[in-house]
Amino acid sequence: MRSHNINKALNGLNGMITVPGDKSISHRAVLFASIAEGVTNITGFLPGEDCLSTINCMKQLGVNIEENGDKVIVEGKGVAGLYEPARILDVGNSGTTIRLLSGILASLPISSVLVGDDSIAKRPMSRVTGPLKMMNATIDGREHGQYTPLHIRGGNLTGIHYVSPIASAQVKSSILLAGLNAKGTTTVTEPYRSRDHTERMLKTFGVEVQVKNESVSVYGGQTLHGTTITVPGDISSAAFMLVAGAIVPNSEIVLKNVGVNPTRTGILDVLTEMGAKMTITEETQFGEEPVANIKVQTSALKGITIGGAIIPRLIDEIPAIAVLATQAEGVTIIKDAEELKVKETNRIDTMVNQLKALGADIEATEDGMKIVGPTPLKGGTTESYGDHRIGMAMVLCGLIAEESISVLNTDAIAVSYPNFFEDLNKLQNN
Ligand code: S3P
């Protein structure tokens, strides 16, 4: 396992970079293209480990996929054309792969087994297996389908109206994908709207999707048609660079072609409310997805309270926001974010314990954390715990700490941002 020693960025971070493709959109592009009829050309694909897990699973289901860096060509087979896989499907570290693929597999009269790494083995699967069973799929797993390995035998589904207790795009998408091959209409209602990439991309593939407030519906038996997808830059990867630009003295960074879908831009709202100097330019569309350039400069920041409907719009950015808050004047409270406990790690624990050891004034709460700033950070040894976003958050600490910070197991960062260190070096050498 590799580790990195991070030193204070004395000359600031400057210049322009293009962050890698959006992880959520890259997964969906390959999954939807595989169950579509005809060929789909994808550009801007994220060749990170999670999305490569999705490609590998779809290949095992008989789909021809050609990859060349960020370009991927998928020869769709139509959902009924997928093969019964001869071997176990391994999703690696990817929650999006296992939960969305479960929805597709649950709609087919075939047997399949899904496993992942140690982190996936601890993450709750009943949030998808429960509703998929209500639709008539047969699914088993440890603790009655709560945990992997999952065994799915599907087919013959009936549409349901599922009122989800959590705002989760993985849950919503899994049920809608099953619904596309179910009798009647399938509706998912969420407490708050989660990221809507599935709804937008299904339209690009020619599917009729109805959205009304926090409810989304599809009717079964619709055919997806191969298309062209250009994936925007991932705002969740951009978030680490935006925070770095705001907290490292003498910085001015421009991030190009970042996806600014309103269901994902909670981080921009937080940066603005905390006082960050930020501008958005070159607004355009990649298909159904809005895209823009974002510039950020070193800023004087103040603490704020973050909770409620904004949480699903920035859930993956909370590790970066926690680092940001250590440099802001006053109190930052993050609440209503219990979902952090079931991400790749328990992100409340992994962030609070490590930031505290580096000298931050931070406490865990039942549903988030409380941070009082600004505090200087000191050196030490930190760890990703196999969680890409924890690894990147610890690197941010190293850029501003008085002494160097060593980050163990930085390999995990390749899950969503394979060129993270190259991009950071570029910004430090301008
Ligand atoms: C994702 C949804 C979110 C997010 C994850 C990707 C998706 O998870 O945290 O990184 O692509 O649908 P939940 O659905 O569990 O909130």
GROMACS .gro file of C-alpha atoms and ligand atoms in nm:
model
  446
    1MET     CA    1   0.000   0.000   0.000
    2ARG     CA    2   0.135   0.341  -0.093
    3SER     CA    3   0.149   0.637   0.142
    4HIS     CA    4   0.227   1.006   0.083
    5ASN     CA    5   0.401   1.273   0.289
    6ILE     CA    6   0.226   1.603   0.237
    7ASN     CA    7   0.402   1.934   0.307
    8LYS     CA    8   0.259   2.281   0.353
    9ALA     CA    9   0.187   2.441   0.010
   10LEU     CA   10   0.406   2.747   0.064
   11ASN     CA   11   0.354   2.901  -0.280
   12GLY     CA   12  -0.022   2.853  -0.290
   13LEU     CA   13  -0.221   2.661  -0.552
   14ASN     CA   14  -0.260   2.826  -0.891
   15GLY     CA   15  -0.376   2.743  -1.241
   16MET     CA   16  -0.647   2.561  -1.430
   17ILE     CA   17  -0.729   2.189  -1.425
   18THR     CA   18  -1.002   1.962  -1.556
   19VAL     CA   19  -1.122   1.729  -1.282
   20PRO     CA   20  -1.203   1.366  -1.375
   21GLY     CA   21  -1.544   1.255  -1.498
   22ASP     CA   22  -1.839   1.230  -1.262
   23LYS     CA   23  -1.849   0.893  -1.085
   24SER     CA   24  -2.229   0.873  -1.052
   25ILE     CA   25  -2.282   0.964  -1.418
   26SER     CA   26  -2.007   0.729  -1.542
   27HIS     CA   27  -2.165   0.430  -1.363
   28ARG     CA   28  -2.506   0.513  -1.503
   29ALA     CA   29  -2.374   0.563  -1.857
   30VAL     CA   30  -2.230   0.208  -1.863
   31LEU     CA   31  -2.527   0.045  -1.689
   32PHE     CA   32  -2.793   0.212  -1.905
   33ALA     CA   33  -2.592   0.162  -2.226
   34SER     CA   34  -2.563  -0.210  -2.145
   35ILE     CA   35  -2.940  -0.257  -2.114
   36ALA     CA   36  -3.012  -0.033  -2.415
   37GLU     CA   37  -3.054  -0.149  -2.772
   38GLY     CA   38  -2.773  -0.029  -2.999
   39VAL     CA   39  -2.434   0.128  -2.942
   40THR     CA   40  -2.354   0.404  -2.691
   41ASN     CA   41  -2.041   0.621  -2.713
   42ILE     CA   42  -1.928   0.766  -2.382
   43THR     CA   43  -1.662   1.038  -2.349
   44GLY     CA   44  -1.529   1.194  -2.030
   45PHE     CA   45  -1.581   0.858  -1.853
   46LEU     CA   46  -1.410   0.825  -1.513
   47PRO     CA   47  -1.162   0.536  -1.539
   48GLY     CA   48  -1.155   0.510  -1.156
   49GLU     CA   49  -1.171   0.174  -0.981
   50ASP     CA   50  -1.541   0.197  -0.891
   51CYS     CA   51  -1.655   0.258  -1.249
   52LEU     CA   52  -1.418  -0.012  -1.376
   53SER     CA   53  -1.598  -0.251  -1.138
   54THR     CA   54  -1.924  -0.163  -1.314
   55ILE     CA   55  -1.764  -0.231  -1.654
   56ASN     CA   56  -1.628  -0.568  -1.535
   57CYS     CA   57  -1.965  -0.678  -1.400
   58MET     CA   58  -2.142  -0.584  -1.724
   59LYS     CA   59  -1.880  -0.774  -1.927
   60GLN     CA   60  -1.953  -1.083  -1.715
   61LEU     CA   61  -2.320  -1.039  -1.807
   62GLY     CA   62  -2.218  -1.069  -2.173
   63VAL     CA   63  -2.195  -0.702  -2.277
   64ASN     CA   64  -1.918  -0.601  -2.521
   65ILE     CA   65  -1.742  -0.294  -2.386
   66GLU     CA   66  -1.439  -0.128  -2.539
   67GLU     CA   67  -1.240   0.109  -2.317
   68ASN     CA   68  -0.976   0.359  -2.413
   69GLY     CA   69  -0.899   0.597  -2.126
   70ASP     CA   70  -1.199   0.825  -2.085
   71LYS     CA   71  -1.367   0.690  -2.400
   72VAL     CA   72  -1.592   0.388  -2.371
   73ILE     CA   73  -1.802   0.217  -2.637
   74VAL     CA   74  -2.082  -0.010  -2.516
   75GLU     CA   75  -2.270  -0.251  -2.744
   76GLY     CA   76  -2.607  -0.265  -2.573
   77LYS     CA   77  -2.785  -0.601  -2.554
   78GLY     CA   78  -3.127  -0.490  -2.433
   79VAL     CA   79  -3.210  -0.585  -2.076
   80ALA     CA   80  -3.342  -0.930  -2.174
   81GLY     CA   81  -3.016  -1.002  -2.359
   82LEU     CA   82  -2.800  -1.010  -2.045
   83TYR     CA   83  -2.650  -1.355  -1.970
   84GLU     CA   84  -2.684  -1.549  -1.649
   85PRO     CA   85  -2.331  -1.496  -1.510
   86ALA     CA   86  -2.120  -1.811  -1.467
   87ARG     CA   87  -1.911  -1.651  -1.191
   88ILE     CA   88  -1.965  -1.428  -0.892
   89LEU     CA   89  -1.994  -1.055  -0.976
   90ASP     CA   90  -1.739  -0.852  -0.776
   91VAL     CA   91  -1.828  -0.485  -0.721
   92GLY     CA   92  -1.503  -0.404  -0.535
   93ASN     CA   93  -1.555  -0.093  -0.317
   94SER     CA   94  -1.853   0.037  -0.517
   95GLY     CA   95  -2.188   0.088  -0.345
   96THR     CA   96  -2.335   0.242  -0.660
   97THR     CA   97  -2.248  -0.068  -0.864
   98ILE     CA   98  -2.401  -0.319  -0.624
   99ARG     CA   99  -2.717  -0.121  -0.552
  100LEU     CA  100  -2.799  -0.016  -0.910
  101LEU     CA  101  -2.702  -0.350  -1.062
  102SER     CA  102  -2.923  -0.530  -0.805
  103GLY     CA  103  -3.220  -0.342  -0.950
  104ILE     CA  104  -3.139  -0.457  -1.304
  105LEU     CA  105  -3.071  -0.818  -1.199
  106ALA     CA  106  -3.385  -0.834  -0.987
  107SER     CA  107  -3.587  -0.771  -1.302
  108LEU     CA  108  -3.442  -1.071  -1.489
  109PRO     CA  109  -3.528  -1.443  -1.462
  110ILE     CA  110  -3.165  -1.536  -1.393
  111SER     CA  111  -2.954  -1.625  -1.089
  112SER     CA  112  -2.663  -1.405  -0.985
  113VAL     CA  113  -2.437  -1.354  -0.684
  114LEU     CA  114  -2.287  -1.016  -0.591
  115VAL     CA  115  -1.995  -0.955  -0.355
  116GLY     CA  116  -1.756  -0.668  -0.280
  117ASP     CA  117  -1.465  -0.577  -0.054
  118ASP     CA  118  -1.457  -0.557   0.329
  119SER     CA  119  -1.622  -0.213   0.325
  120ILE     CA  120  -1.910  -0.331   0.103
  121ALA     CA  121  -1.956  -0.631   0.336
  122LYS     CA  122  -2.043  -0.389   0.619
  123ARG     CA  123  -2.276  -0.159   0.422
  124PRO     CA  124  -2.655  -0.199   0.444
  125MET     CA  125  -2.814  -0.365   0.141
  126SER     CA  126  -3.168  -0.408   0.281
  127ARG     CA  127  -3.243  -0.052   0.166
  128VAL     CA  128  -3.254  -0.198  -0.188
  129THR     CA  129  -3.321  -0.568  -0.128
  130GLY     CA  130  -3.630  -0.478   0.083
  131PRO     CA  131  -3.817  -0.285  -0.189
  132LEU     CA  132  -3.695  -0.520  -0.466
  133LYS     CA  133  -3.843  -0.812  -0.271
  134MET     CA  134  -4.170  -0.616  -0.244
  135MET     CA  135  -4.166  -0.606  -0.626
  136ASN     CA  136  -4.147  -0.989  -0.624
  137ALA     CA  137  -3.772  -1.059  -0.660
  138THR     CA  138  -3.616  -1.341  -0.461
  139ILE     CA  139  -3.307  -1.210  -0.285
  140ASP     CA  140  -3.102  -1.356  -0.006
  141GLY     CA  141  -2.783  -1.256   0.171
  142ARG     CA  142  -2.633  -1.252   0.520
  143GLU     CA  143  -2.893  -1.159   0.784
  144HIS     CA  144  -3.185  -1.216   0.542
  145GLY     CA  145  -3.057  -1.004   0.257
  146GLN     CA  146  -2.920  -0.726   0.475
  147TYR     CA  147  -2.552  -0.784   0.380
  148THR     CA  148  -2.341  -0.930   0.098
  149PRO     CA  149  -2.296  -1.179  -0.059
  150LEU     CA  150  -2.634  -1.120  -0.225
  151HIS     CA  151  -2.801  -1.393  -0.426
  152ILE     CA  152  -3.066  -1.261  -0.663
  153ARG     CA  153  -3.319  -1.458  -0.865
  154GLY     CA  154  -3.551  -1.213  -1.031
  155GLY     CA  155  -3.809  -1.169  -1.304
  156ASN     CA  156  -4.184  -1.124  -1.313
  157LEU     CA  157  -4.177  -0.801  -1.113
  158THR     CA  158  -4.476  -0.585  -1.029
  159GLY     CA  159  -4.443  -0.207  -1.000
  160ILE     CA  160  -4.476  -0.051  -0.653
  161HIS     CA  161  -4.500   0.293  -0.497
  162TYR     CA  162  -4.208   0.294  -0.258
  163VAL     CA  163  -4.189   0.570   0.004
  164SER     CA  164  -3.823   0.569   0.100
  165PRO     CA  165  -3.726   0.663   0.457
  166ILE     CA  166  -3.392   0.802   0.324
  167ALA     CA  167  -3.296   1.039   0.043
  168SER     CA  168  -3.072   0.801  -0.153
  169ALA     CA  169  -3.011   0.811  -0.528
  170GLN     CA  170  -2.880   0.455  -0.514
  171VAL     CA  171  -3.209   0.332  -0.365
  172LYS     CA  172  -3.419   0.543  -0.602
  173SER     CA  173  -3.221   0.432  -0.909
  174SER     CA  174  -3.221   0.064  -0.814
  175ILE     CA  175  -3.600   0.057  -0.782
  176LEU     CA  176  -3.656   0.258  -1.101
  177LEU     CA  177  -3.424   0.026  -1.299
  178ALA     CA  178  -3.623  -0.272  -1.172
  179GLY     CA  179  -3.942  -0.082  -1.256
  180LEU     CA  180  -3.839  -0.045  -1.620
  181ASN     CA  181  -3.882  -0.420  -1.654
  182ALA     CA  182  -4.184  -0.460  -1.421
  183LYS     CA  183  -4.561  -0.474  -1.477
  184GLY     CA  184  -4.730  -0.133  -1.442
  185THR     CA  185  -4.584   0.183  -1.296
  186THR     CA  186  -4.310   0.212  -1.034
  187THR     CA  187  -4.284   0.526  -0.819
  188VAL     CA  188  -4.025   0.624  -0.561
  189THR     CA  189  -4.092   0.907  -0.315
  190GLU     CA  190  -3.805   1.046  -0.108
  191PRO     CA  191  -3.803   1.271   0.202
  192TYR     CA  192  -3.574   1.513   0.011
  193ARG     CA  193  -3.473   1.498  -0.353
  194SER     CA  194  -3.146   1.306  -0.403
  195ARG     CA  195  -2.918   1.344  -0.707
  196ASP     CA  196  -3.127   1.308  -1.023
  197HIS     CA  197  -2.873   1.177  -1.278
  198THR     CA  198  -3.083   0.863  -1.336
  199GLU     CA  199  -3.392   1.064  -1.424
  200ARG     CA  200  -3.197   1.291  -1.660
  201MET     CA  201  -2.998   1.015  -1.831
  202LEU     CA  202  -3.296   0.783  -1.879
  203LYS     CA  203  -3.450   1.063  -2.087
  204THR     CA  204  -3.134   1.072  -2.302
  205PHE     CA  205  -3.184   0.697  -2.361
  206GLY     CA  206  -3.542   0.765  -2.476
  207VAL     CA  207  -3.727   0.661  -2.159
  208GLU     CA  208  -4.032   0.848  -2.031
  209VAL     CA  209  -3.978   0.955  -1.671
  210GLN     CA  210  -4.226   1.153  -1.462
  211VAL     CA  211  -4.095   1.378  -1.185
  212LYS     CA  212  -4.333   1.546  -0.941
  213ASN     CA  213  -4.188   1.712  -0.632
  214GLU     CA  214  -4.000   1.437  -0.445
  215SER     CA  215  -4.156   1.152  -0.650
  216VAL     CA  216  -4.025   0.987  -0.967
  217SER     CA  217  -4.217   0.733  -1.178
  218VAL     CA  218  -4.146   0.508  -1.475
  219TYR     CA  219  -4.374   0.255  -1.639
  220GLY     CA  220  -4.248  -0.091  -1.728
  221GLY     CA  221  -4.168  -0.233  -2.069
  222GLN     CA  222  -3.987   0.072  -2.209
  223THR     CA  223  -3.688   0.024  -2.439
  224LEU     CA  224  -3.366   0.220  -2.393
  225HIS     CA  225  -3.193   0.330  -2.715
  226GLY     CA  226  -2.815   0.364  -2.753
  227THR     CA  227  -2.695   0.724  -2.757
  228THR     CA  228  -2.395   0.954  -2.701
  229ILE     CA  229  -2.301   1.064  -2.349
  230THR     CA  230  -2.045   1.327  -2.250
  231VAL     CA  231  -1.972   1.300  -1.878
  232PRO     CA  232  -1.918   1.631  -1.690
  233GLY     CA  233  -1.633   1.673  -1.439
  234ASP     CA  234  -1.717   1.539  -1.093
  235ILE     CA  235  -1.816   1.816  -0.850
  236SER     CA  236  -1.736   1.573  -0.566
  237SER     CA  237  -1.374   1.556  -0.687
  238ALA     CA  238  -1.372   1.930  -0.762
  239ALA     CA  239  -1.480   1.989  -0.401
  240PHE     CA  240  -1.136   1.890  -0.268
  241MET     CA  241  -0.966   2.139  -0.501
  242LEU     CA  242  -1.225   2.411  -0.419
  243VAL     CA  243  -1.161   2.368  -0.047
  244ALA     CA  244  -0.783   2.362  -0.104
  245GLY     CA  245  -0.808   2.684  -0.308
  246ALA     CA  246  -1.012   2.854  -0.034
  247ILE     CA  247  -0.785   2.757   0.261
  248VAL     CA  248  -0.431   2.756   0.117
  249PRO     CA  249  -0.287   3.112   0.122
  250ASN     CA  250  -0.202   3.276  -0.217
  251SER     CA  251  -0.426   3.048  -0.424
  252GLU     CA  252  -0.639   3.104  -0.731
  253ILE     CA  253  -0.771   2.795  -0.908
  254VAL     CA  254  -1.002   2.742  -1.205
  255LEU     CA  255  -1.175   2.405  -1.248
  256LYS     CA  256  -1.306   2.339  -1.599
  257ASN     CA  257  -1.629   2.169  -1.708
  258VAL     CA  258  -1.754   2.075  -1.363
  259GLY     CA  259  -2.104   1.927  -1.340
  260VAL     CA  260  -2.329   2.177  -1.163
  261ASN     CA  261  -2.651   1.978  -1.146
  262PRO     CA  262  -2.852   2.152  -0.869
  263THR     CA  263  -2.896   1.823  -0.682
  264ARG     CA  264  -2.515   1.817  -0.638
  265THR     CA  265  -2.417   2.180  -0.576
  266GLY     CA  266  -2.463   2.198  -0.198
  267ILE     CA  267  -2.085   2.246  -0.171
  268LEU     CA  268  -2.107   2.567  -0.378
  269ASP     CA  269  -2.385   2.701  -0.153
  270VAL     CA  270  -2.174   2.621   0.156
  271LEU     CA  271  -1.860   2.785   0.015
  272THR     CA  272  -2.059   3.098  -0.072
  273GLU     CA  273  -2.230   3.114   0.269
  274MET     CA  274  -1.896   3.069   0.447
  275GLY     CA  275  -1.758   3.365   0.253
  276ALA     CA  276  -1.543   3.198  -0.015
  277LYS     CA  277  -1.446   3.409  -0.316
  278MET     CA  278  -1.587   3.202  -0.599
  279THR     CA  279  -1.714   3.271  -0.951
  280ILE     CA  280  -1.900   3.051  -1.195
  281THR     CA  281  -1.851   3.108  -1.570
  282GLU     CA  282  -1.891   2.935  -1.909
  283GLU     CA  283  -2.221   2.774  -1.813
  284THR     CA  284  -2.332   2.515  -2.068
  285GLN     CA  285  -2.502   2.173  -2.094
  286PHE     CA  286  -2.358   1.826  -2.159
  287GLY     CA  287  -2.679   1.653  -2.271
  288GLU     CA  288  -2.926   1.689  -1.983
  289GLU     CA  289  -2.655   1.789  -1.733
  290PRO     CA  290  -2.549   2.151  -1.661
  291VAL     CA  291  -2.174   2.221  -1.661
  292ALA     CA  292  -1.960   2.528  -1.575
  293ASN     CA  293  -1.610   2.653  -1.491
  294ILE     CA  294  -1.557   2.738  -1.123
  295LYS     CA  295  -1.291   2.977  -0.996
  296VAL     CA  296  -1.196   2.997  -0.628
  297GLN     CA  297  -0.944   3.213  -0.440
  298THR     CA  298  -0.797   3.211  -0.089
  299SER     CA  299  -1.073   3.342   0.136
  300ALA     CA  300  -1.158   3.457   0.487
  301LEU     CA  301  -1.421   3.207   0.600
  302LYS     CA  302  -1.685   3.197   0.872
  303GLY     CA  303  -1.862   2.904   1.038
  304ILE     CA  304  -2.223   2.813   0.946
  305THR     CA  305  -2.489   2.550   1.024
  306ILE     CA  306  -2.549   2.285   0.757
  307GLY     CA  307  -2.852   2.054   0.780
  308GLY     CA  308  -3.186   1.947   0.631
  309ALA     CA  309  -3.255   1.940   0.256
  310ILE     CA  310  -2.902   2.047   0.164
  311ILE     CA  311  -2.748   1.729   0.312
  312PRO     CA  312  -2.819   1.495   0.017
  313ARG     CA  313  -2.684   1.773  -0.212
  314LEU     CA  314  -2.342   1.759  -0.043
  315ILE     CA  315  -2.325   1.426   0.141
  316ASP     CA  316  -2.001   1.316  -0.032
  317GLU     CA  317  -1.838   1.656   0.027
  318ILE     CA  318  -1.863   1.652   0.408
  319PRO     CA  319  -1.506   1.523   0.461
  320ALA     CA  320  -1.379   1.824   0.260
  321ILE     CA  321  -1.622   2.061   0.437
  322ALA     CA  322  -1.497   1.941   0.777
  323VAL     CA  323  -1.142   2.046   0.683
  324LEU     CA  324  -1.275   2.379   0.550
  325ALA     CA  325  -1.456   2.443   0.880
  326THR     CA  326  -1.134   2.402   1.083
  327GLN     CA  327  -1.009   2.718   0.905
  328ALA     CA  328  -1.332   2.920   0.941
  329GLU     CA  329  -1.395   3.177   1.214
  330GLY     CA  330  -1.661   3.053   1.458
  331VAL     CA  331  -1.877   2.744   1.490
  332THR     CA  332  -1.975   2.509   1.207
  333ILE     CA  333  -2.245   2.253   1.280
  334ILE     CA  334  -2.319   1.966   1.040
  335LYS     CA  335  -2.646   1.790   1.131
  336ASP     CA  336  -2.902   1.548   0.979
  337ALA     CA  337  -2.609   1.358   0.827
  338GLU     CA  338  -2.641   1.010   0.991
  339GLU     CA  339  -2.591   0.862   0.642
  340LEU     CA  340  -2.219   0.942   0.685
  341LYS     CA  341  -2.200   0.640   0.916
  342VAL     CA  342  -2.273   0.395   0.631
  343LYS     CA  343  -2.045   0.531   0.359
  344GLU     CA  344  -1.713   0.365   0.259
  345THR     CA  345  -1.616   0.422   0.624
  346ASN     CA  346  -1.806   0.575   0.914
  347ARG     CA  347  -1.712   0.924   0.797
  348ILE     CA  348  -1.814   1.093   1.123
  349ASP     CA  349  -1.564   0.881   1.316
  350THR     CA  350  -1.284   0.876   1.058
  351MET     CA  351  -1.293   1.256   1.014
  352VAL     CA  352  -1.351   1.362   1.375
  353ASN     CA  353  -1.086   1.132   1.526
  354GLN     CA  354  -0.821   1.226   1.272
  355LEU     CA  355  -0.888   1.603   1.268
  356LYS     CA  356  -0.885   1.606   1.651
  357ALA     CA  357  -0.544   1.432   1.652
  358LEU     CA  358  -0.417   1.707   1.417
  359GLY     CA  359  -0.525   1.977   1.664
  360ALA     CA  360  -0.872   2.073   1.536
  361ASP     CA  361  -1.148   2.167   1.780
  362ILE     CA  362  -1.403   1.911   1.662
  363GLU     CA  363  -1.661   1.684   1.822
  364ALA     CA  364  -1.880   1.407   1.685
  365THR     CA  365  -2.256   1.443   1.736
  366GLU     CA  366  -2.534   1.186   1.686
  367ASP     CA  367  -2.601   1.304   1.331
  368GLY     CA  368  -2.287   1.491   1.227
  369MET     CA  369  -2.018   1.705   1.386
  370LYS     CA  370  -1.942   2.040   1.548
  371ILE     CA  371  -1.624   2.228   1.457
  372VAL     CA  372  -1.488   2.549   1.614
  373GLY     CA  373  -1.229   2.744   1.417
  374PRO     CA  374  -0.995   2.864   1.311
  375THR     CA  375  -0.729   2.630   1.451
  376PRO     CA  376  -0.383   2.568   1.308
  377LEU     CA  377  -0.327   2.202   1.222
  378LYS     CA  378  -0.014   2.016   1.332
  379GLY     CA  379   0.173   1.728   1.168
  380GLY     CA  380   0.114   1.358   1.224
  381THR     CA  381   0.024   1.028   1.065
  382THR     CA  382  -0.321   0.989   0.917
  383GLU     CA  383  -0.491   0.720   0.714
  384SER     CA  384  -0.752   0.682   0.439
  385TYR     CA  385  -0.893   0.366   0.605
  386GLY     CA  386  -0.951   0.253   0.246
  387ASP     CA  387  -1.193   0.544   0.187
  388HIS     CA  388  -1.100   0.765  -0.111
  389ARG     CA  389  -1.263   1.078   0.025
  390ILE     CA  390  -1.103   1.041   0.371
  391GLY     CA  391  -0.763   1.003   0.199
  392MET     CA  392  -0.814   1.325  -0.003
  393ALA     CA  393  -0.940   1.515   0.304
  394MET     CA  394  -0.622   1.419   0.494
  395VAL     CA  395  -0.409   1.541   0.203
  396LEU     CA  396  -0.586   1.881   0.230
  397CYS     CA  397  -0.480   1.895   0.596
  398GLY     CA  398  -0.118   1.841   0.490
  399LEU     CA  399  -0.134   2.142   0.256
  400ILE     CA  400  -0.202   2.381   0.547
  401ALA     CA  401  -0.045   2.208   0.852
  402GLU     CA  402   0.263   2.349   1.028
  403GLU     CA  403   0.454   2.019   0.994
  404SER     CA  404   0.423   1.748   0.732
  405ILE     CA  405   0.134   1.500   0.744
  406SER     CA  406   0.176   1.147   0.629
  407VAL     CA  407  -0.131   0.983   0.474
  408LEU     CA  408  -0.134   0.603   0.473
  409ASN     CA  409  -0.308   0.395   0.205
  410THR     CA  410  -0.345   0.665  -0.057
  411ASP     CA  411  -0.416   0.392  -0.316
  412ALA     CA  412  -0.782   0.424  -0.219
  413ILE     CA  413  -0.794   0.769  -0.385
  414ALA     CA  414  -0.794   0.598  -0.728
  415VAL     CA  415  -1.154   0.491  -0.661
  416SER     CA  416  -1.277   0.835  -0.774
  417TYR     CA  417  -0.974   1.054  -0.857
  418PRO     CA  418  -0.691   0.854  -1.020
  419ASN     CA  419  -0.487   1.170  -1.106
  420PHE     CA  420  -0.537   1.349  -0.775
  421PHE     CA  421  -0.168   1.389  -0.690
  422GLU     CA  422  -0.074   1.486  -1.049
  423ASP     CA  423  -0.341   1.759  -1.047
  424LEU     CA  424  -0.229   1.884  -0.706
  425ASN     CA  425   0.137   1.896  -0.821
  426LYS     CA  426   0.034   2.092  -1.127
  427LEU     CA  427  -0.143   2.350  -0.911
  428GLN     CA  428   0.155   2.374  -0.676
  429ASN     CA  429   0.405   2.430  -0.957
  430ASN     CA  430   0.230   2.716  -1.134
  431S3P     C1  431  -2.454   0.789  -0.536
  431S3P     C2  432  -2.542   0.824  -0.437
  431S3P     C3  433  -2.500   0.860  -0.301
  431S3P     C4  434  -2.353   0.897  -0.295
  431S3P     C5  435  -2.267   0.799  -0.369
  431S3P     C6  436  -2.308   0.791  -0.515
  431S3P     C7  437  -2.507   0.752  -0.670
  431S3P     O1  438  -2.520   0.749  -0.215
  431S3P     O2  439  -2.310   0.908  -0.161
  431S3P     O3  440  -2.130   0.838  -0.362
  431S3P     O4  441  -2.429   0.750  -0.766
  431S3P     O5  442  -2.626   0.725  -0.680
  431S3P     P1  443  -2.663   0.720  -0.146
  431S3P     O6  444  -2.760   0.684  -0.250
  431S3P     O7  445  -2.634   0.606  -0.051
  431S3P     O8  446  -2.699   0.846  -0.074
   0.00000   0.00000   0.00000
